[in-house]
Amino acid sequence: MIWVYRLGFLVLLVVLWILAAQRFGRNVVPTPLATFEAAQRLVAEGRLMSALGASLTVYLSGYALAVACAIPVGVVMGGFRLLGKTLEIYVFALAATPRVAFIPLIIVIMGLGVDAKIFIIFLGALMPVLINTYAGVLAVDEELVEMARSVGSSRQRIFISIVLPSAVPFVVAGMRLGATIGLINTVVAELYTAVSGLGGLLAIYGNTFRMAEYFVVVITLAMVGVVVTEVLRHFETRLARWRGAN
Amino acid sequence: MSVVPEDLAGGEHGQRSGLPPAIRFDGVSKTFASAGGRTAVLAIQDVSFTVEPATFVALLGPSGCGKTTILRLADGLIQGDTGQVEVFGAPPKPGPNIGFVFQTFRLIPWASVQDNVEFALKSPQFSQAERRERANRHLELVGLAEFRHAYPGELSGGMKQRVALARALATEPDILLMDEPFASIDAQTRELMRIELMRIWTDRRPVVLFVTHSVDEAIILADRILLLGPRPGRTVKTIEVELERPRWAYDARAEPRYVELRSYLSERMRELVLSDPSSEFYGRDLAPPPDR
């Protein structure tokens, strides 16, 4: 049923798009049909797929690296209260600094290549996952911890069987946030460092007013975002089957 | 239905010489920091009592008299500031020999009913097969065998508390600590849960410390009632119930002893609340219930 509504809204969007194309002229806003034709062209030339491949490679590498670092650090910070208290203020400070501010420094140190791009994405996706993991570990139900103590569980067992599972929903929420920010940073990285991937196409077509092609790239980015967050949402519901009963 | 042996049926508790009492509190006090951390709150002051094996003791008192603190001390979850707590002659250690039933059930929401019960059996003394067998047997005992694959979120309050009871009983502990276990259950279910508990207790005879603020619950279940006063928590009086067991076999509420105990305890509870400066009823001139 929800798909019918979603499809209905898509139709509405396309209608608005057509109206906008008429209102602003097709040199500024291309019609859906022109955009579709541009997409066919780009796919036939192979440019879209190679750009998408390049973007996904840096995006998924940076994101995977961020998740792989953020979860253990968040868990350790939550598990050792003193360490967490010491570090949290720096983590929050880093999270609040616009990551774009680091790009010149990153370019000076790492150059303009793939490494620099992956690092920019890593930096963007790291903080939401880390902060959410940390918060999830701290948000454990103290009553459940006491119950586990009362049956004679060791500290390690309480951490593994009570604290970590209860942090999972937080971690997955953080991963979803991180995935979105990582995608934004992918485009930012491709614009600021060596121009490549979808961000690169965006710059080329935007600067040369090839709006139909430009629109194809924007829509492709939106679709990547949808696919990634939907995959994580699916993952989330699978993990939290017990929640469905409530 | 088996007839309860004379010497266990309440009243005289066999003082078996040589054996230490099951639970002994000797001059125990405990202070907590208040929520803001600025002031210290004396939760219980100079609490002393002993419980012999196979005795069902109710800790009765209005809120704020440290009933839960006493249970946590008896489990060894916290240590007293002064005095001594001993369980079978040694300082208590949380584990399979002491079962704890909490008021808010405290089931693991992401684990099935079966896994929740087995959670209490994860010590090396039980093999995997024995865990399974004990969990099944105790889920059967509380009538939830067919729900073993359900998640706690799919169960009603009464069923959740039965899972918690099965978890506490599964290790077959010598001591069962129960913290207002039926307080968040509807009245009808509560009534049946009491009978269920009495049947299980009659069968196994663990020492039970049962916290309640219900006079009726205390009388119907316990061999002995420890009346506690609030702020700071302290023992006010110890009362032997002396009603014949099993009490579900007849209408215990019609017995003269029940009526006498009930009106005495209700009156004392009322006094305790009215003389508590922290109570919303403090100092109010509330007439006692009219005599019939």
Coordinates of C-alpha atoms in Angstrom, one line a residue, chain B residues 39-207:
Chain B
T39 CA 23.2 15.1 50.8
A40 CA 23.5 11.6 52.1
V41 CA 20.3 9.6 52.7
L42 CA 20.1 7.0 55.4
A43 CA 18.3 4.1 53.7
I44 CA 18.3 1.7 56.6
Q45 CA 19.5 2.1 60.1
D46 CA 20.7 -0.6 62.5
V47 CA 18.6 -3.5 60.9
S48 CA 19.0 -6.8 62.7
F49 CA 17.1 -10.1 62.0
T50 CA 17.7 -13.7 61.4
V51 CA 15.8 -16.1 59.1
E52 CA 16.0 -19.9 59.6
P53 CA 16.0 -22.3 56.7
A54 CA 12.7 -23.0 54.9
T55 CA 11.0 -19.9 56.2
F56 CA 8.9 -17.5 54.3
V57 CA 9.4 -13.9 55.5
A58 CA 7.5 -10.9 54.4
L59 CA 9.2 -7.5 54.7
L60 CA 6.2 -5.2 55.1
G61 CA 6.3 -1.4 55.2
P62 CA 5.2 1.8 53.6
S63 CA 7.4 3.3 50.8
G64 CA 10.8 4.7 51.9
C65 CA 11.6 2.1 54.5
G66 CA 14.5 0.5 52.6
K67 CA 12.9 -2.8 51.7
T68 CA 14.6 -3.1 48.4
T69 CA 17.9 -2.1 50.0
I70 CA 17.6 -5.0 52.4
L71 CA 17.1 -7.4 49.5
R72 CA 20.1 -6.0 47.6
L73 CA 22.2 -6.4 50.7
A74 CA 21.0 -9.9 51.2
D75 CA 22.0 -10.8 47.6
G76 CA 25.5 -9.2 48.0
L77 CA 24.7 -6.7 45.2
I78 CA 25.7 -3.9 47.6
Q79 CA 27.6 -3.8 50.9
G80 CA 26.4 -2.3 54.1
D81 CA 28.2 0.7 55.7
T82 CA 28.1 -0.8 59.2
G83 CA 27.1 -4.2 60.6
Q84 CA 27.2 -7.6 59.1
V85 CA 25.1 -9.5 56.5
E86 CA 25.6 -13.3 56.4
V87 CA 23.9 -15.9 54.2
F88 CA 24.5 -19.5 55.5
G89 CA 27.3 -18.1 57.6
A90 CA 29.2 -16.3 55.0
P91 CA 29.0 -12.9 53.3
P92 CA 26.5 -13.2 50.4
K93 CA 27.6 -13.5 46.8
P94 CA 25.2 -13.0 43.9
G95 CA 24.9 -16.3 42.0
P96 CA 22.8 -19.4 41.4
N97 CA 22.2 -20.0 45.1
I98 CA 20.2 -16.8 45.5
G99 CA 17.3 -16.1 43.2
F100 CA 16.0 -12.5 42.7
V101 CA 12.6 -11.6 41.4
F102 CA 12.3 -7.9 40.6
Q103 CA 9.2 -5.8 40.6
T104 CA 9.8 -4.6 37.0
F105 CA 10.5 -8.2 35.7
R106 CA 13.9 -7.2 34.1
L107 CA 13.7 -9.6 31.2
I108 CA 16.2 -9.2 28.4
P109 CA 14.0 -7.8 25.6
W110 CA 16.0 -9.2 22.7
A111 CA 16.2 -12.7 24.1
S112 CA 13.5 -15.3 23.8
V113 CA 11.6 -16.5 26.9
Q114 CA 13.8 -19.7 26.9
D115 CA 17.0 -17.7 26.6
N116 CA 15.9 -15.4 29.4
V117 CA 15.5 -18.3 31.8
E118 CA 18.7 -19.9 30.6
F119 CA 20.5 -16.6 31.3
A120 CA 20.5 -17.5 35.0
L121 CA 22.0 -20.9 34.3
K122 CA 25.1 -19.8 32.5
S123 CA 27.5 -20.7 35.2
P124 CA 29.9 -23.6 34.5
Q125 CA 28.1 -25.8 37.0
F126 CA 25.3 -26.4 34.5
S127 CA 26.0 -28.2 31.2
Q128 CA 24.3 -27.1 28.0
A129 CA 21.8 -29.9 28.2
E130 CA 21.0 -29.3 31.8
R131 CA 20.4 -25.6 31.1
R132 CA 17.9 -26.6 28.5
E133 CA 16.2 -29.2 30.7
R134 CA 16.0 -26.9 33.7
A135 CA 14.6 -23.9 31.6
N136 CA 12.0 -26.2 30.1
R137 CA 11.0 -27.7 33.4
H138 CA 10.6 -24.3 35.1
L139 CA 8.7 -22.8 32.2
E140 CA 6.4 -25.8 32.5
L141 CA 6.1 -25.1 36.2
V142 CA 4.9 -21.6 35.6
G143 CA 2.7 -22.7 32.7
L144 CA 4.6 -21.0 29.9
A145 CA 6.1 -23.9 28.1
E146 CA 4.5 -23.1 24.8
F147 CA 5.7 -19.5 24.9
R148 CA 9.4 -20.5 25.1
H149 CA 10.2 -19.0 21.7
A150 CA 8.3 -15.7 22.3
Y151 CA 10.0 -12.5 23.1
P152 CA 9.1 -10.7 26.3
G153 CA 7.5 -7.9 24.4
E154 CA 4.8 -10.3 23.2
L155 CA 3.8 -11.3 26.8
S156 CA 1.4 -9.7 29.3
G157 CA 2.6 -8.4 32.6
G158 CA 1.6 -11.5 34.5
M159 CA 3.3 -13.7 32.0
K160 CA 6.5 -11.6 32.1
Q161 CA 6.6 -12.0 35.9
R162 CA 6.1 -15.7 35.5
V163 CA 9.1 -15.8 33.2
A164 CA 11.1 -13.9 35.8
L165 CA 9.9 -16.3 38.5
A166 CA 11.0 -19.3 36.3
R167 CA 14.4 -17.6 35.9
A168 CA 14.8 -17.1 39.6
L169 CA 13.7 -20.7 40.4
A170 CA 15.6 -22.4 37.6
T171 CA 18.9 -22.7 39.6
E172 CA 16.8 -24.2 42.5
P173 CA 18.2 -21.6 44.9
D174 CA 18.1 -22.0 48.7
I175 CA 17.2 -18.3 48.9
L176 CA 14.6 -16.5 46.9
L177 CA 14.5 -12.7 47.1
M178 CA 11.3 -11.1 45.8
D179 CA 10.9 -7.4 45.5
E180 CA 7.2 -6.5 45.2
P181 CA 7.0 -9.1 42.4
F182 CA 3.2 -8.8 42.0
A183 CA 2.9 -5.0 42.4
S184 CA 2.7 -4.3 38.6
I185 CA 0.2 -7.0 37.8
D186 CA -3.6 -6.7 37.8
A187 CA -5.5 -7.8 40.9
Q188 CA -6.9 -11.0 39.5
T189 CA -3.6 -12.3 38.1
R190 CA -1.9 -11.3 41.3
E191 CA -4.3 -13.5 43.3
L192 CA -3.5 -16.5 41.1
M193 CA 0.2 -15.8 41.1
R194 CA 0.2 -15.9 45.0
I195 CA -1.4 -19.3 44.9
E196 CA 1.2 -20.4 42.3
L197 CA 4.0 -19.1 44.4
M198 CA 2.6 -20.8 47.6
R199 CA 2.4 -24.2 45.7
I200 CA 6.0 -23.9 44.5
W201 CA 7.2 -22.8 47.9
T202 CA 5.4 -25.7 49.7
D203 CA 7.1 -28.0 47.3
R204 CA 10.7 -26.7 47.5
R205 CA 10.9 -24.7 50.8
P206 CA 13.5 -22.1 49.9
V207 CA 14.0 -19.2 52.3

